[in-house]
Short mmCIF file of C-alpha atoms in Angstrom, two decimals:
data_model
loop_
_atom_site.label_atom_id
_atom_site.label_comp_id
_atom_site.label_asym_id
_atom_site.label_seq_id
_atom_site.Cartn_x
_atom_site.Cartn_y
_atom_site.Cartn_z
CA UNK A 1 50.21 -54.02 -51.30
CA UNK A 2 52.47 -57.16 -52.69
CA UNK A 3 54.14 -60.09 -50.88
CA UNK A 4 57.48 -58.72 -51.42
CA UNK A 5 56.22 -55.88 -48.76
CA UNK A 6 55.19 -58.50 -46.28
CA UNK A 7 58.44 -60.69 -45.70
CA UNK A 8 57.48 -61.98 -42.28
CA UNK A 9 53.80 -63.04 -43.22
CA UNK A 10 53.11 -66.60 -44.06
CA UNK A 11 51.45 -67.44 -47.43
CA UNK A 12 47.69 -67.59 -45.86
CA UNK A 13 47.77 -64.30 -44.44
CA UNK A 14 49.39 -62.80 -47.83
CA UNK A 15 46.56 -64.18 -49.49
CA UNK A 16 43.95 -62.59 -47.22
CA UNK A 17 45.71 -59.07 -47.28
CA UNK A 18 46.18 -59.29 -51.05
CA UNK A 19 43.98 -57.03 -53.18
CA UNK A 20 42.01 -59.53 -55.32
CA UNK A 21 40.89 -58.24 -59.01
CA UNK A 22 37.72 -56.95 -59.98
CA UNK A 23 35.44 -59.73 -61.37
CA UNK A 24 32.29 -60.89 -61.80
CA UNK A 25 31.22 -60.28 -58.18
CA UNK A 26 32.23 -56.47 -58.76
CA UNK A 27 29.87 -56.53 -61.84
CA UNK A 28 26.78 -57.89 -60.07
CA UNK A 29 27.27 -55.39 -57.38
CA UNK A 30 27.10 -52.70 -60.28
CA UNK A 31 24.25 -54.27 -61.45
CA UNK A 32 22.68 -54.39 -58.11
CA UNK A 33 22.96 -50.47 -58.06
CA UNK A 34 21.94 -49.70 -61.62
CA UNK A 35 18.98 -52.04 -61.50
CA UNK A 36 16.36 -49.94 -59.98
CA UNK A 37 16.85 -47.24 -62.32
CA UNK A 38 17.35 -49.75 -65.26
CA UNK A 39 13.88 -51.00 -64.26
CA UNK A 40 12.29 -47.82 -64.15
CA UNK A 41 13.61 -46.96 -67.84
CA UNK A 42 12.61 -50.41 -69.17
CA UNK A 43 9.07 -50.25 -67.44
CA UNK A 44 8.19 -46.66 -68.00
CA UNK A 45 10.10 -45.62 -70.85
CA UNK A 46 11.09 -48.62 -73.39
CA UNK A 47 8.04 -50.78 -72.91
CA UNK A 48 5.36 -48.15 -73.57
CA UNK A 49 7.41 -47.13 -76.73
CA UNK A 50 7.01 -50.53 -77.90
CA UNK A 51 3.56 -51.04 -76.78
CA UNK A 52 2.81 -47.33 -78.78
CA UNK A 53 4.77 -48.99 -81.88
CA UNK A 54 2.64 -52.13 -81.80
CA UNK A 55 -0.89 -50.34 -81.20
CA UNK A 56 0.06 -47.88 -84.28
CA UNK A 57 -0.31 -51.00 -86.44
CA UNK A 58 -4.09 -51.79 -85.07
CA UNK A 59 -7.26 -50.10 -85.32
CA UNK A 60 -8.37 -49.96 -81.73
CA UNK A 61 -11.45 -48.07 -80.09
CA UNK A 62 -10.92 -49.54 -76.85
CA UNK A 63 -14.11 -51.32 -76.11
CA UNK A 64 -13.69 -53.33 -79.33
CA UNK A 65 -11.30 -56.36 -80.10
CA UNK A 66 -7.97 -54.84 -81.76
CA UNK A 67 -7.88 -55.24 -85.42
CA UNK A 68 -4.64 -55.35 -87.20
CA UNK A 69 -4.34 -52.81 -90.24
CA UNK A 70 -0.61 -52.81 -90.94
CA UNK A 71 0.44 -49.37 -92.22
CA UNK A 72 -2.97 -48.15 -93.06
CA UNK A 73 -2.44 -45.64 -90.13
CA UNK A 74 0.93 -44.40 -91.52
CA UNK A 75 -0.85 -43.87 -94.82
CA UNK A 76 -3.68 -42.02 -93.19
CA UNK A 77 -1.34 -39.96 -91.80
CA UNK A 78 0.28 -38.47 -94.79
CA UNK A 79 -2.87 -37.09 -95.84
CA UNK A 80 -4.11 -35.86 -92.86
CA UNK A 81 -3.95 -31.83 -92.77
CA UNK A 82 -5.15 -31.32 -89.19
CA UNK A 83 -2.15 -33.19 -88.02
CA UNK A 84 0.23 -31.49 -90.12
CA UNK A 85 -1.30 -28.32 -88.91
CA UNK A 86 -0.79 -29.22 -85.20
CA UNK A 87 2.87 -29.99 -86.02
CA UNK A 88 3.18 -26.57 -87.52
CA UNK A 89 1.64 -25.01 -84.68
CA UNK A 90 3.94 -27.02 -82.30
CA UNK A 91 6.69 -25.55 -84.35
CA UNK A 92 5.95 -22.17 -83.91
CA UNK A 93 5.49 -22.64 -80.07
CA UNK A 94 9.04 -24.01 -80.00
CA UNK A 95 10.47 -21.01 -82.23
CA UNK A 96 8.71 -18.30 -79.74
CA UNK A 97 9.75 -20.35 -76.49
CA UNK A 98 13.15 -21.68 -76.96
CA UNK A 99 15.03 -18.61 -78.03
CA UNK A 100 13.64 -16.44 -75.66
CA UNK A 101 13.44 -18.18 -72.51
CA UNK A 102 17.07 -19.28 -73.34
CA UNK A 103 18.59 -15.89 -73.60
CA UNK A 104 16.71 -14.53 -70.73
CA UNK A 105 18.02 -17.40 -68.44
CA UNK A 106 21.60 -16.58 -69.61
CA UNK A 107 21.09 -12.86 -68.82
CA UNK A 108 19.66 -13.71 -65.73
CA UNK A 109 22.48 -16.29 -64.66
CA UNK A 110 24.95 -13.51 -65.57
CA UNK A 111 23.35 -11.01 -63.29
CA UNK A 112 22.88 -13.37 -60.63
CA UNK A 113 26.45 -14.74 -60.46
CA UNK A 114 27.52 -11.37 -59.17
CA UNK A 115 28.57 -11.23 -55.24
CA UNK A 116 25.74 -8.82 -54.43
CA UNK A 117 23.60 -8.85 -51.60
CA UNK A 118 20.35 -10.93 -51.47
CA UNK A 119 21.61 -12.55 -54.58
CA UNK A 120 20.29 -16.02 -52.96
CA UNK A 121 17.05 -14.88 -52.46
CA UNK A 122 16.44 -13.71 -55.94
CA UNK A 123 17.93 -16.90 -57.11
CA UNK A 124 15.28 -18.69 -55.18
CA UNK A 125 12.47 -16.46 -56.25
CA UNK A 126 13.03 -16.90 -60.15
CA UNK A 127 12.46 -20.56 -59.93
CA UNK A 128 9.15 -20.06 -57.93
CA UNK A 129 7.08 -20.17 -61.05
CA UNK A 130 8.57 -23.61 -62.30
CA UNK A 131 7.45 -25.39 -58.92
CA UNK A 132 3.78 -24.71 -59.85
CA UNK A 133 1.69 -26.87 -61.70
CA UNK A 134 0.84 -25.75 -65.29
CA UNK A 135 -2.98 -26.10 -65.01
CA UNK A 136 -2.88 -23.78 -61.84
CA UNK A 137 -0.94 -21.36 -63.82
CA UNK A 138 -3.16 -21.60 -66.76
CA UNK A 139 -6.09 -20.84 -64.73
CA UNK A 140 -4.47 -17.89 -63.21
CA UNK A 141 -3.21 -16.58 -66.36
CA UNK A 142 -6.84 -16.80 -68.02
CA UNK A 143 -7.52 -14.03 -65.54
CA UNK A 144 -4.74 -12.21 -66.20
CA UNK A 145 -5.65 -12.26 -69.91
CA UNK A 146 -9.33 -11.88 -69.47
CA UNK A 147 -10.25 -8.80 -72.01
CA UNK A 148 -12.48 -7.12 -69.57
CA UNK A 149 -11.43 -7.58 -66.10
CA UNK A 150 -8.27 -9.00 -66.63
CA UNK A 151 -5.03 -7.57 -64.95
CA UNK A 152 -3.02 -6.91 -68.18
CA UNK A 153 -5.61 -5.21 -69.90
CA UNK A 154 -6.43 -3.13 -67.00
CA UNK A 155 -2.77 -2.07 -66.90
CA UNK A 156 -2.62 -1.13 -70.51
CA UNK A 157 -5.99 0.90 -70.13
CA UNK A 158 -3.85 2.86 -67.59
CA UNK A 159 -1.50 4.09 -70.37
CA UNK A 160 -4.25 4.59 -72.69
CA UNK A 161 -3.83 1.18 -74.70
CA UNK A 162 -6.67 -1.07 -75.51
CA UNK A 163 -5.53 -4.56 -75.24
CA UNK A 164 -6.63 -7.36 -77.33
CA UNK A 165 -8.85 -10.30 -76.69
CA UNK A 166 -5.61 -12.23 -75.90
CA UNK A 167 -7.05 -15.91 -75.69
CA UNK A 168 -9.85 -15.62 -78.17
CA UNK A 169 -7.91 -14.02 -81.00
CA UNK A 170 -6.10 -16.47 -83.35
CA UNK A 171 -3.21 -13.87 -83.62
CA UNK A 172 -2.72 -13.58 -80.08
CA UNK A 173 -3.53 -16.60 -78.68
CA UNK A 174 -0.10 -18.43 -79.10
CA UNK A 175 2.10 -15.71 -78.35
CA UNK A 176 0.22 -15.47 -74.83
CA UNK A 177 0.71 -19.33 -74.10
CA UNK A 178 4.16 -19.02 -75.26
CA UNK A 179 4.68 -16.15 -73.05
CA UNK A 180 3.27 -18.24 -70.09
CA UNK A 181 5.80 -21.33 -70.76
CA UNK A 182 8.74 -18.51 -70.95
CA UNK A 183 7.87 -17.02 -67.80
CA UNK A 184 7.56 -20.48 -65.84
CA UNK A 185 10.48 -22.01 -67.31
CA UNK A 186 13.31 -19.38 -67.64
CA UNK A 187 14.22 -19.06 -63.96
CA UNK A 188 14.58 -23.32 -63.76
CA UNK A 189 16.95 -22.87 -66.94
CA UNK A 190 18.73 -19.88 -65.15
CA UNK A 191 19.89 -22.30 -62.50
CA UNK A 192 21.73 -24.49 -64.68
CA UNK A 193 23.40 -21.89 -66.46
CA UNK A 194 24.55 -20.26 -62.96
CA UNK A 195 25.96 -23.58 -61.99
CA UNK A 196 27.85 -23.61 -65.50
CA UNK A 197 29.00 -19.78 -65.28
CA UNK A 198 30.22 -20.60 -61.68
CA UNK A 199 32.39 -23.75 -63.29
CA UNK A 200 34.39 -21.73 -65.27
CA UNK A 201 37.69 -21.15 -63.70
CA UNK A 202 38.09 -17.56 -62.87
CA UNK A 203 41.94 -17.89 -63.84
CA UNK A 204 40.78 -17.88 -67.47
CA UNK A 205 38.91 -14.55 -67.21
CA UNK A 206 41.74 -13.09 -65.42
CA UNK A 207 44.25 -14.00 -68.19
CA UNK A 208 41.92 -12.56 -70.85
CA UNK A 209 41.71 -9.50 -69.02
CA UNK A 210 45.59 -9.38 -68.56
CA UNK A 211 45.79 -9.83 -72.38
CA UNK A 212 43.49 -6.68 -72.88
CA UNK A 213 40.30 -8.34 -73.85
CA UNK A 214 37.23 -6.14 -73.13
CA UNK A 215 34.16 -7.71 -71.37
CA UNK A 216 32.32 -8.21 -74.31
CA UNK A 217 35.35 -10.09 -75.78
CA UNK A 218 35.60 -12.37 -72.65
CA UNK A 219 32.01 -13.25 -72.78
CA UNK A 220 32.28 -14.41 -76.59
CA UNK A 221 35.52 -15.85 -76.24
CA UNK A 222 35.50 -17.46 -73.18
CA UNK A 223 32.33 -17.55 -71.27
CA UNK A 224 29.93 -18.63 -74.01
CA UNK A 225 32.56 -21.42 -75.42
CA UNK A 226 33.16 -23.15 -72.14
CA UNK A 227 29.24 -22.56 -71.39
CA UNK A 228 28.48 -25.10 -74.32
CA UNK A 229 28.04 -28.27 -72.26
CA UNK A 230 25.61 -26.63 -69.95
CA UNK A 231 23.66 -24.81 -73.22
CA UNK A 232 23.32 -28.27 -74.84
CA UNK A 233 21.81 -29.67 -71.86
CA UNK A 234 19.26 -26.86 -71.49
CA UNK A 235 18.37 -26.68 -75.06
CA UNK A 236 18.02 -30.27 -75.46
CA UNK A 237 15.48 -30.60 -72.73
CA UNK A 238 13.70 -27.36 -73.41
CA UNK A 239 12.89 -28.67 -77.10
CA UNK A 240 11.85 -32.00 -75.91
CA UNK A 241 9.71 -30.22 -73.24
CA UNK A 242 8.34 -27.79 -75.65
CA UNK A 243 7.39 -30.37 -78.33
CA UNK A 244 5.32 -32.40 -75.68
CA UNK A 245 3.45 -29.44 -74.25
CA UNK A 246 0.18 -30.19 -73.22
CA UNK A 247 -0.90 -28.91 -69.88
CA UNK A 248 -0.69 -25.18 -70.57
CA UNK A 249 -2.71 -25.19 -73.61
CA UNK A 250 -5.20 -27.61 -72.32
CA UNK A 251 -6.02 -25.08 -69.36
CA UNK A 252 -5.85 -21.57 -71.42
CA UNK A 253 -7.07 -22.42 -74.79
CA UNK A 254 -8.12 -26.38 -75.74
CA UNK A 255 -6.41 -25.72 -78.90
CA UNK A 256 -8.42 -22.80 -79.96
CA UNK A 257 -9.43 -20.43 -81.04
CA UNK A 258 -10.00 -22.18 -84.66
CA UNK A 259 -6.93 -24.73 -83.62
CA UNK A 260 -4.51 -22.03 -83.75
CA UNK A 261 -3.14 -23.41 -80.30
CA UNK A 262 -3.86 -27.13 -81.09
CA UNK A 263 -0.21 -28.48 -80.72
CA UNK A 264 0.69 -32.02 -81.62
CA UNK A 265 0.45 -33.18 -78.30
CA UNK A 266 -3.06 -31.98 -77.69
CA UNK A 267 -4.08 -33.60 -81.24
CA UNK A 268 -3.08 -36.79 -79.94
CA UNK A 269 -4.88 -36.37 -76.54
CA UNK A 270 -8.16 -35.66 -78.68
CA UNK A 271 -7.59 -38.41 -81.15
CA UNK A 272 -7.29 -40.93 -78.56
CA UNK A 273 -9.69 -39.91 -75.23
CA UNK A 274 -12.25 -37.94 -77.46
CA UNK A 275 -12.65 -39.99 -80.79
CA UNK A 276 -11.22 -42.84 -79.26
CA UNK A 277 -9.12 -43.97 -81.91
CA UNK A 278 -6.12 -45.32 -80.06
CA UNK A 279 -4.37 -47.17 -83.01
CA UNK A 280 -4.00 -43.43 -84.91
CA UNK A 281 -3.05 -41.57 -81.77
CA UNK A 282 -0.38 -44.07 -81.35
CA UNK A 283 0.62 -43.55 -85.20
CA UNK A 284 0.73 -39.76 -84.00
CA UNK A 285 2.79 -40.30 -80.98
CA UNK A 286 5.42 -42.34 -83.12
CA UNK A 287 5.25 -39.28 -85.41
CA UNK A 288 6.35 -36.94 -82.32
CA UNK A 289 8.87 -39.49 -81.09
CA UNK A 290 10.64 -39.54 -84.63
CA UNK A 291 10.77 -35.68 -84.78
CA UNK A 292 12.15 -35.14 -81.27
CA UNK A 293 14.66 -37.92 -82.14
CA UNK A 294 15.73 -36.05 -85.25
CA UNK A 295 16.01 -32.37 -83.63
CA UNK A 296 17.76 -34.10 -80.64
CA UNK A 297 20.20 -35.94 -83.02
CA UNK A 298 21.07 -32.69 -84.91
CA UNK A 299 21.47 -30.75 -81.52
CA UNK A 300 24.06 -33.63 -80.54
CA UNK A 301 26.01 -33.01 -83.72
CA UNK A 302 25.74 -29.46 -83.63
CA UNK A 303 27.18 -29.12 -80.09
CA UNK A 304 29.31 -32.25 -80.48
CA UNK A 305 32.11 -30.20 -82.42
CA UNK A 306 31.90 -27.02 -80.39
CA UNK A 307 32.07 -28.42 -76.76
CA UNK A 308 34.62 -28.94 -74.38
CA UNK A 309 34.42 -30.68 -71.03
CA UNK A 310 38.08 -30.86 -69.70
CA UNK A 311 39.20 -27.40 -68.48
CA UNK A 312 42.36 -28.79 -66.85
#
């Protein structure tokens, strides 16, 4: 609305009805709304990171005064074979979990994206495992994997198969822990992929079908490329969560047998709260942070050139 559109109003009235440009007041309104979230990020993310970085330069056993040691903890890290073993165990865990649960989540999303009777019930049902706490699930799965009275070996015995000692055998302990994680998180990932599938315009599939594309061609040439934004989110959050796994390992194996399931996060826990070496535990935390950062940046670079956000 301009002064030319109000010829019969005096100057004071025109000033009151004329839209005011956004200025400092609008900026402060924005900060007012962003403030609570920004405060949470600073207090619970940035500040702890700074504290951990500072602690990694000290030798601190909690009860005594911190002693500044500079980069000694990082030099110690270079020759710490147990830590590098734990890091390798974490990498194995990630490789066992992420591809399998992503593929299963995508298959489930494709199946549940069909207009069939009862589909909403199954969508809700598959998310239930994610809602349970990892400690409780670990205890339940400990019983399922029990070599003598467990449900899994009992079921295998019905068909003449003798099941292994799942959680006490170094060869089977990590696959068993990874299986529980896949079972817990697949339904949760399915929800995001289902939302991504439903955001793809149906007209694109219809046009591809009109041009003679088969269902497989439509999936690889239309569905999967347009699902990249959702796939990017799912893989990034899953990788971060997988590298930080602790609860499931703690409840099921406590890092055993023979350190075969001692992931890096469990190693940090033992260093801090069993050995009371908080300075070195902070150094291990910084190592984990750098690894997650590098992996995340690599994913951003990979998906950045392959992702389309504007479908208009």
